[in-house]
Coordinates of C-alpha atoms in Angstrom, one line a residue:
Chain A
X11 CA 155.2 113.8 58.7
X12 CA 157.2 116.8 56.9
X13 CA 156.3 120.3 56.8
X14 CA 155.6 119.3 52.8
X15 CA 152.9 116.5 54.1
X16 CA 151.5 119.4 56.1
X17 CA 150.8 122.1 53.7
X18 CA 149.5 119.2 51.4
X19 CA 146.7 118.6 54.3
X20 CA 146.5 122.2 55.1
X21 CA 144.9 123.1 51.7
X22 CA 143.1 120.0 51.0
X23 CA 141.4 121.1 54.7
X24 CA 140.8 124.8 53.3
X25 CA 139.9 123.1 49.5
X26 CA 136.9 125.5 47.8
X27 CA 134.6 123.1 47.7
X28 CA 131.2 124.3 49.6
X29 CA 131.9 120.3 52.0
X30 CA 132.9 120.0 55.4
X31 CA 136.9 120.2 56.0
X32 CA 137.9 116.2 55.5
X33 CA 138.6 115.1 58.8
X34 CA 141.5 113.1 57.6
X35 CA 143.6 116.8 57.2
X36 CA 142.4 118.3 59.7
X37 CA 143.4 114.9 61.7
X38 CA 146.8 115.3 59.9
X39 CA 147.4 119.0 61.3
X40 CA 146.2 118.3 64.7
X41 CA 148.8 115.0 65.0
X42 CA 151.5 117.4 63.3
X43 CA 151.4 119.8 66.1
X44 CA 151.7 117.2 68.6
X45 CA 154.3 114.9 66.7
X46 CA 156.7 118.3 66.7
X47 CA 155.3 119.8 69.7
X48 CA 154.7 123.4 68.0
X49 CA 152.3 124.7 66.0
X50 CA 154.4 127.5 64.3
X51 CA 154.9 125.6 61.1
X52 CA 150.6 124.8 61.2
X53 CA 150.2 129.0 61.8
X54 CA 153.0 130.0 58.8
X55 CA 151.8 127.2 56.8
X56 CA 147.9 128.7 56.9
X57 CA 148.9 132.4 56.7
X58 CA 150.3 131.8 53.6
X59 CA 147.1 129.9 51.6
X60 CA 145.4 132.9 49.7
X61 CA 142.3 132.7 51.3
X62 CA 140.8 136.2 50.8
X63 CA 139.1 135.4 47.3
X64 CA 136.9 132.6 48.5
X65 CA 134.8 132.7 51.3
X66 CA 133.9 129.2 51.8
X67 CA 137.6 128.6 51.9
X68 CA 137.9 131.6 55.3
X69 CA 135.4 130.0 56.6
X70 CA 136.7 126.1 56.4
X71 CA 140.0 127.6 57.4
X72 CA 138.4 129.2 60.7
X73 CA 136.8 125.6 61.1
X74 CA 140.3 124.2 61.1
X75 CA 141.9 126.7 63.3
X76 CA 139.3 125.9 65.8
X77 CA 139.9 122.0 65.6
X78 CA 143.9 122.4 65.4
X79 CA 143.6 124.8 69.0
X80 CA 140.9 122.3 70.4
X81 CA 142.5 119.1 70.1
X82 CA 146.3 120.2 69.0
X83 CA 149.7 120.2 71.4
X84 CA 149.1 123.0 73.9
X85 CA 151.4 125.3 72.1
X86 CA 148.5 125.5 69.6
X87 CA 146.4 127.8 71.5
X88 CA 149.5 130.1 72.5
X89 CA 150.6 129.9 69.1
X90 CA 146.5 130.9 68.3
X91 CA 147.1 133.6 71.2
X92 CA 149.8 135.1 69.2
X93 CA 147.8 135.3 66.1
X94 CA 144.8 136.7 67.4
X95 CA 144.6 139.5 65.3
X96 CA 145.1 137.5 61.6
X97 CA 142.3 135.0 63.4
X98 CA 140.0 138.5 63.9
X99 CA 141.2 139.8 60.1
X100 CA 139.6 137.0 58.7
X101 CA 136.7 137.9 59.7
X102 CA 136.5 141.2 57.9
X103 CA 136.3 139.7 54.4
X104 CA 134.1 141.1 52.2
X105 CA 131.9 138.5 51.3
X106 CA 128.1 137.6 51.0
X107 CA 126.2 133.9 51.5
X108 CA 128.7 133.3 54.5
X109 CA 129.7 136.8 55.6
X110 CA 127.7 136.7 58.8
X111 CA 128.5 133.7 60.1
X112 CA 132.4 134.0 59.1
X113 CA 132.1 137.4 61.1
X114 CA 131.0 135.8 63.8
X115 CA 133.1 132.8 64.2
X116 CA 135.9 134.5 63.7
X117 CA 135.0 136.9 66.7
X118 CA 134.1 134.0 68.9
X119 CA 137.1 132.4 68.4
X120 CA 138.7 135.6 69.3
X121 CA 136.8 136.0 72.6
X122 CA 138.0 132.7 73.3
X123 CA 141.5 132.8 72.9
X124 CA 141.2 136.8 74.9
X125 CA 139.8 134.5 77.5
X126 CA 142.2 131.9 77.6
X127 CA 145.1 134.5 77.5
X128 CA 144.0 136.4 80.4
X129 CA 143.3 133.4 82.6
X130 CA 145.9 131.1 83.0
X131 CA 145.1 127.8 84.2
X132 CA 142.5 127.2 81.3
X133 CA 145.0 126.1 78.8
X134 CA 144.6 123.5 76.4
X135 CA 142.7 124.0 73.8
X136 CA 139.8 122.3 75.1
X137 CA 137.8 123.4 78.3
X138 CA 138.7 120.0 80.3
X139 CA 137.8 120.0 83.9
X140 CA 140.6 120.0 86.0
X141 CA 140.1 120.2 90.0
X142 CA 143.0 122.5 90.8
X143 CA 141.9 125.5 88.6
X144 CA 138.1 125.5 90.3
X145 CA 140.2 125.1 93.7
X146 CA 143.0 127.8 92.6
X147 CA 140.1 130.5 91.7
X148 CA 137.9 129.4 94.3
X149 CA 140.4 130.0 97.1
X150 CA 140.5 134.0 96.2
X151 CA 136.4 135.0 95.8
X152 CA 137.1 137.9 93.8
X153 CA 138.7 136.5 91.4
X154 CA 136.8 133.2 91.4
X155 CA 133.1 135.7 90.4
X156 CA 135.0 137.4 88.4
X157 CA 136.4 134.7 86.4
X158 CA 133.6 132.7 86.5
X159 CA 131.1 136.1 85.1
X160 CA 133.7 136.3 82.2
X161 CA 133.7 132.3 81.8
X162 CA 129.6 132.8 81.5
X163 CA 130.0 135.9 79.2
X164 CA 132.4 133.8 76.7
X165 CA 129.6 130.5 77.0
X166 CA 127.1 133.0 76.0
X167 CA 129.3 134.7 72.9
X168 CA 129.8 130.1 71.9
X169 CA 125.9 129.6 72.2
X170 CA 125.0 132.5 70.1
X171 CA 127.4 131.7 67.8
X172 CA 126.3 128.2 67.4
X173 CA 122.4 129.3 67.6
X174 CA 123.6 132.0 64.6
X175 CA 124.7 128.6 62.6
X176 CA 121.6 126.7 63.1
X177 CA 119.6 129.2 61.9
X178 CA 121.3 129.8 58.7
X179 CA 121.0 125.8 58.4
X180 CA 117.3 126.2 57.1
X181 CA 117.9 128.2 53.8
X182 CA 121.0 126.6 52.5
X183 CA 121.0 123.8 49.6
X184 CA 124.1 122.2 51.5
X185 CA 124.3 122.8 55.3
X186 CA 127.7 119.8 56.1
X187 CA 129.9 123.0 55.9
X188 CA 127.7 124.4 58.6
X189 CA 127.3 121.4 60.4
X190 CA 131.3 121.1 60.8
X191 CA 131.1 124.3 62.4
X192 CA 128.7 123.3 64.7
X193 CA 130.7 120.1 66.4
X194 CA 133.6 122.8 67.9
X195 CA 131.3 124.8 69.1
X196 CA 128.8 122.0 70.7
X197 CA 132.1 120.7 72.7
X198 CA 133.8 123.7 73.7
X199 CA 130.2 125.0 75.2
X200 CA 129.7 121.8 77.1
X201 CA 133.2 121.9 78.6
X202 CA 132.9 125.8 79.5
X203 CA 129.5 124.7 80.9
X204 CA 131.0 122.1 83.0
X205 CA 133.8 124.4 84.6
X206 CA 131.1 126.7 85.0
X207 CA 128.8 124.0 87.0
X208 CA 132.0 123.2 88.8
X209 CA 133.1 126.1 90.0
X210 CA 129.9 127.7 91.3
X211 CA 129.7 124.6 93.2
X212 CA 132.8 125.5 94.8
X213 CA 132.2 129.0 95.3
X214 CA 129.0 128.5 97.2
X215 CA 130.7 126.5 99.5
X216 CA 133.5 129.0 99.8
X217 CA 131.2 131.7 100.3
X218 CA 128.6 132.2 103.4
X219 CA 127.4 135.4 101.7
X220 CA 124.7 134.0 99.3
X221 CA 122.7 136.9 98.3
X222 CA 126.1 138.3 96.2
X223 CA 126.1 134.8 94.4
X224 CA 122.2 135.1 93.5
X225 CA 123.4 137.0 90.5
X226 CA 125.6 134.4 89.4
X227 CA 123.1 131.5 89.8
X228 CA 120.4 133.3 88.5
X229 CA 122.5 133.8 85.1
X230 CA 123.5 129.8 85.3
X231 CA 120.1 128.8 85.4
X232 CA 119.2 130.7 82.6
X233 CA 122.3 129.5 80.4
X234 CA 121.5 126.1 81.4
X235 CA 117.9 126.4 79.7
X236 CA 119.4 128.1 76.9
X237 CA 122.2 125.5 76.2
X238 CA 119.7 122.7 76.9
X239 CA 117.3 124.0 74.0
X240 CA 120.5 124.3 72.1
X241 CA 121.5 120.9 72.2
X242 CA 117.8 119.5 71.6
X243 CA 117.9 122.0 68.0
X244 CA 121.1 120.4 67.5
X245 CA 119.9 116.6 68.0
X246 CA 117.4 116.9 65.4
X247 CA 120.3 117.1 62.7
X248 CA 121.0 113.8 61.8
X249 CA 124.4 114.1 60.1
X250 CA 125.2 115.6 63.6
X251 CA 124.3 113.5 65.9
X252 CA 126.0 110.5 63.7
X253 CA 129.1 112.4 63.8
X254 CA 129.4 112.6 67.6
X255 CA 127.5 111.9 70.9
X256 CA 125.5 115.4 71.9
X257 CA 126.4 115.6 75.4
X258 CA 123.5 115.1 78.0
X259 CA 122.1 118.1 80.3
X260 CA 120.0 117.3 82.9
X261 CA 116.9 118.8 82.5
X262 CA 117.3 120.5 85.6
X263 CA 119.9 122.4 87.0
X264 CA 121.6 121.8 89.4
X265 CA 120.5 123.9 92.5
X266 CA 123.1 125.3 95.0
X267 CA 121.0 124.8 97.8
X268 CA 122.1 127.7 100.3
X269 CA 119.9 127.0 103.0
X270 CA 121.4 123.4 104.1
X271 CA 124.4 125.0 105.4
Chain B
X3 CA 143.1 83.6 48.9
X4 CA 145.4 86.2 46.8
X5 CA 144.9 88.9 48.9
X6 CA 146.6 86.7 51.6
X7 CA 149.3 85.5 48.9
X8 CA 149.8 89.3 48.4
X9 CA 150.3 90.1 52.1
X10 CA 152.9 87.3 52.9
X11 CA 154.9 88.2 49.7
X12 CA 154.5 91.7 50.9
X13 CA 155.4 90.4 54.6
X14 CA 159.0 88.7 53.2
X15 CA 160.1 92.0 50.8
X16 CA 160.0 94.6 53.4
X17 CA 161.5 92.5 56.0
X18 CA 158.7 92.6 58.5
X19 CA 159.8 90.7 61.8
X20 CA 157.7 87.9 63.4
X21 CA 156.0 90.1 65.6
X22 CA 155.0 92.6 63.0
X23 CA 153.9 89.9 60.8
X24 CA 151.8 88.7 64.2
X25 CA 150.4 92.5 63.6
X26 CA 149.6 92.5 60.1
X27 CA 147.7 89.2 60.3
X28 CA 145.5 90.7 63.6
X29 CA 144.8 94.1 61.7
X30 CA 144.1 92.4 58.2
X31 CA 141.6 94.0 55.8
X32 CA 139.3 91.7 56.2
X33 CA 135.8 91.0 58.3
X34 CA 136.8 88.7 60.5
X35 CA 138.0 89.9 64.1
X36 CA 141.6 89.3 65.3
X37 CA 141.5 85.7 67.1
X38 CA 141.9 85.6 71.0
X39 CA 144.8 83.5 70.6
X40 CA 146.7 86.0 68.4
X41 CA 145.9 88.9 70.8
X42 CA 147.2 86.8 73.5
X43 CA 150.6 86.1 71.4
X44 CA 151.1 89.8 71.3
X45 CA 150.5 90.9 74.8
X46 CA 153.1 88.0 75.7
X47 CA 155.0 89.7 73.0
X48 CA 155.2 93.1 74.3
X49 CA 157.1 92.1 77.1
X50 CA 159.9 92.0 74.7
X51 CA 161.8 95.5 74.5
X52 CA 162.3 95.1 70.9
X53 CA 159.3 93.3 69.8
X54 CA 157.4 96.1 72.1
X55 CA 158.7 98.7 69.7
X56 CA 158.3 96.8 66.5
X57 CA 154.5 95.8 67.6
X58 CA 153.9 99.7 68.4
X59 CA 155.6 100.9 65.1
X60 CA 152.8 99.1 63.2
X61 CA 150.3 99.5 65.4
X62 CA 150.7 103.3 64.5
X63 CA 151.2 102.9 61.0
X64 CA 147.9 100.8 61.2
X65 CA 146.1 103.7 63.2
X66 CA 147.3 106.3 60.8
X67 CA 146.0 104.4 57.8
X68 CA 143.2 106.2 55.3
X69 CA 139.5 105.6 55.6
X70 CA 139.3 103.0 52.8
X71 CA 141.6 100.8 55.0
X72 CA 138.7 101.8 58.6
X73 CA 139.2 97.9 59.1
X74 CA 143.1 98.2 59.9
X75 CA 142.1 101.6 62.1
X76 CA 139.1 99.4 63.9
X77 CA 141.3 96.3 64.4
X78 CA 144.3 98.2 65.7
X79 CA 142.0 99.4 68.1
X80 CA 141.3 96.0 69.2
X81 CA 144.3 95.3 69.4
X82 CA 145.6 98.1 71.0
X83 CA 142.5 97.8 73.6
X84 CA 144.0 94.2 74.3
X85 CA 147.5 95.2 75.0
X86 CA 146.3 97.9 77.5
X87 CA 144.6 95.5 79.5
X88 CA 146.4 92.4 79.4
X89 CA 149.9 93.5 77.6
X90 CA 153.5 94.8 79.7
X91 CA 153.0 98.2 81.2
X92 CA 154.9 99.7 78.4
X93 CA 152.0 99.7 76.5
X94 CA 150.0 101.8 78.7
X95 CA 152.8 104.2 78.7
X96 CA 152.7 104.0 75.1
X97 CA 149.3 105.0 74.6
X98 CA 149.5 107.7 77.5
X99 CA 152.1 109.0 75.5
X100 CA 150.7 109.2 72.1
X101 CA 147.0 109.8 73.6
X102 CA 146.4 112.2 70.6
X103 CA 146.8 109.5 68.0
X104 CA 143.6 107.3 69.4
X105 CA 141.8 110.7 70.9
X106 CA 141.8 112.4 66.9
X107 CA 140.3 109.6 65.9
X108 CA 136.9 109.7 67.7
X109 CA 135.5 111.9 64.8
X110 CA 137.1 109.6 62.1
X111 CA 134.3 109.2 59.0
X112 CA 134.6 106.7 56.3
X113 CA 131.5 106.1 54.0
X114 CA 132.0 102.9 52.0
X115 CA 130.6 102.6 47.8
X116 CA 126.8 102.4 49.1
X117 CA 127.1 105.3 51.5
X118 CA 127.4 103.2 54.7
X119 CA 128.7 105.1 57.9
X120 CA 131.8 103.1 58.4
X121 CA 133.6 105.3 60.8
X122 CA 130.9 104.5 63.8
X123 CA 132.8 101.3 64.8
X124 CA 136.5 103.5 64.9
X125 CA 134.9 106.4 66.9
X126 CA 133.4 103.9 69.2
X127 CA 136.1 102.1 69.9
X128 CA 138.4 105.0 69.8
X129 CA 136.4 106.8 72.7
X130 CA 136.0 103.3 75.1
X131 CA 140.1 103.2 74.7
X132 CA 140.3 107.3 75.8
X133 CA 138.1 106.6 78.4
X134 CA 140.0 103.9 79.9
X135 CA 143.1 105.4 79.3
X136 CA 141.9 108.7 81.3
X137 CA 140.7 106.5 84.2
X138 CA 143.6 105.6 85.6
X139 CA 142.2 103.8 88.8
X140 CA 140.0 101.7 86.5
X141 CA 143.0 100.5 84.8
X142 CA 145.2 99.2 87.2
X143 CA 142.3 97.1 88.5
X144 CA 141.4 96.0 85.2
X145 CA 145.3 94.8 84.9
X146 CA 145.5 93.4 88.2
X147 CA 142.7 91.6 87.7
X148 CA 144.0 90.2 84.1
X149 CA 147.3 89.0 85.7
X150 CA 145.7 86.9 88.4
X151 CA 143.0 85.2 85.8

């Protein structure tokens, strides 16, 4: 695929029509990045789309930043990293029906990229479990609370987010556009959840002194209700749960027993 | 009938070899499932360097095709599936490779004339193939357990 092919599927993804971004371009971009390993051409192509008058067309565009950085090469995120600040600038555009939730997106993808810049080990777009970076954090407890608190605090910023999009589902004529913001958000907050799950496992059995992890399990059981009554909103929307799987919570969570040790 | 004509004329003007003719046939645009003795013909095949490369070429032209074609997506999965489990190791080093081209298309959507969801079978299939692909261990047995049958 050329660089022409490219900016062809960039602007049919960020087209003005009020519909989700076709998933055939946004399929297109994300196999770009990986066929040429670098998602400069993706970030230059983008910048240059005028955007600013339409914003159904910020908004699709922040949909497909967040797909491209999810599933892309991993020099999509660093090349995301890099251009933080457009990502945040897009969310100052003045406009009205989707103003709020463009705001809002655009900061959350923000956080996560801040995150993912300040904690190497996470990268790839996507949160995927992998054993060493729960072992690597886990082996020095300062930095394993403290990454895990700011792991919770960005899996908090993805679940309001997502609860901000529901919400605005109710009053809309056409909610796909929203919808196609929610399927980003539902994965990368199961993934965080899961690296969250993961590494409080591993801390309590790091740690022997429980009552400073109280705090952190107290805030885990509460974000597993939350994301549990987040995902049962989100199964009642058909053209979701058609589109993909909603991944299963237990309904309770898992307790880090301290006493057994 | 002419839609077959079509394909073999097609198959002689761009000087398709045997093997990617073998490919074309399996991942027709039509309802019927590639046969098990066709699948079989290509795993034998990919033990061939060159026909290896020709079978993947089209299997990734195939899997890169456009919704209205989800039957060449859905049986290149098949057939890709196949190869994994019963094909030379190439193939799995293949797919490792270009994991993003089968991954990207577990959210793959195609809604035919009357509004039927299409794209279920393709994100199906394309998710059981990552799976297996991720779990290496399950794999190998899976293969080592093809060769002896």
């Amino acid at each position: 695929m050329s660089a022409v092919d490219l900016a062809r599927s960039i602007k049919k993804a960020c087209s003005i029509e009020e519909v989700e971004p076709k998933r055939k371009h946004v399929r297109a971009c994300i196999v770009y990045t990986w066929d040429h390993q670098s998602a400069t051409q993706f970030f230059s192509i983008l910048k240059s789309v005028p955007l600013a008058p339409s914003e159904i067309q910020v908004f699709k565009c922040l949909i497909v930043v967040h797909k491209v950085v999810q599933e892309g090469h991993p020099t999509a995120l660093r090349e995301a990293i890099r251009n933080t600040e457009w990502i945040r600038s897009l969310g100052r555009v003045p406009s009205n029906e989707y103003g709020r939730l463009i705001q809002r997106y655009a900061s959350c993808i923000c956080e996560k990229l801040m995150f993912q810049a300040s904690h190497r080990g996470f990268d790839g777009g996507m949160f995927e479990y992998k054993e060493y970076t729960s072992l690597a954090v886990v082996s020095d407890p300062d930095r394993g609370y403290d990454t895990l608190w700011s792991l919770m605090d960005l899996l908090e910023e993805v679940m309001e987010t997502c609860k901000l999009m529901l919400a605005s589902m109710g009053r809309r004529r056409k909610a796909e556009l929203v919808v196609a913001a929610v399927v980003p958000l539902v994965t990368e907050s199961y993934g965080i959840f899961k690296f969250c799950t993961a590494m409080l496992r591993a801390l309590t059995q790091e740690i022997d002194d429980h009552a400073a992890l109280e705090q952190l399990s107290e805030r885990y059981r509460m974000q597993h209700r939350d994301l549990f009554e987040l995902y049962a909103d989100c199964s009642s929307i058909k053209s979701l749960t058609s589109l993909i799987s909603l991944p299963k919570l237990p309904p309770e969570p898992e307790s880090f027993d301290m006493t057994d040790k | 009938m002419s839609k077959q004509f079509v394909r073999s004329a097609k198959n002689v003007v761009k000087g398709y070899s045997s093997a990617q003719v073998l490919v074309r046939n399996a991942t027709a645009n039509d309802s019927d499932g590639p046969s098990v003795d066709t699948l079989d013909d290509l795993a034998e095949k990919t033990y061939d360097s060159v026909e290896f490369f020709e079978i993947m070429d089209m299997l990734d032209k195939r899997l890169n095709d456009k919704g209205k074609y989800w039957r060449h997506v859905a049986k290149s999965l098949t057939v890709l599936d196949y190869l994994v489990r019963f094909g030379s190791e190439n193939c799995v080093l293949w797919c490792r490779e270009n994991l993003y081209i089968i991954k990207t298309l577990q959210e793959f959507r195609h809604e035919d004339d009357s509004g039927v969801d299409q794209g279920q079978i393709v994100r199906v299939k394309a998710k059981e193939l990552t799976n297996l692909l991720k779990d290496e261990e399950r794999l190998r047995e899976e293969r080592s357990l093809n060769r002896r049958g």
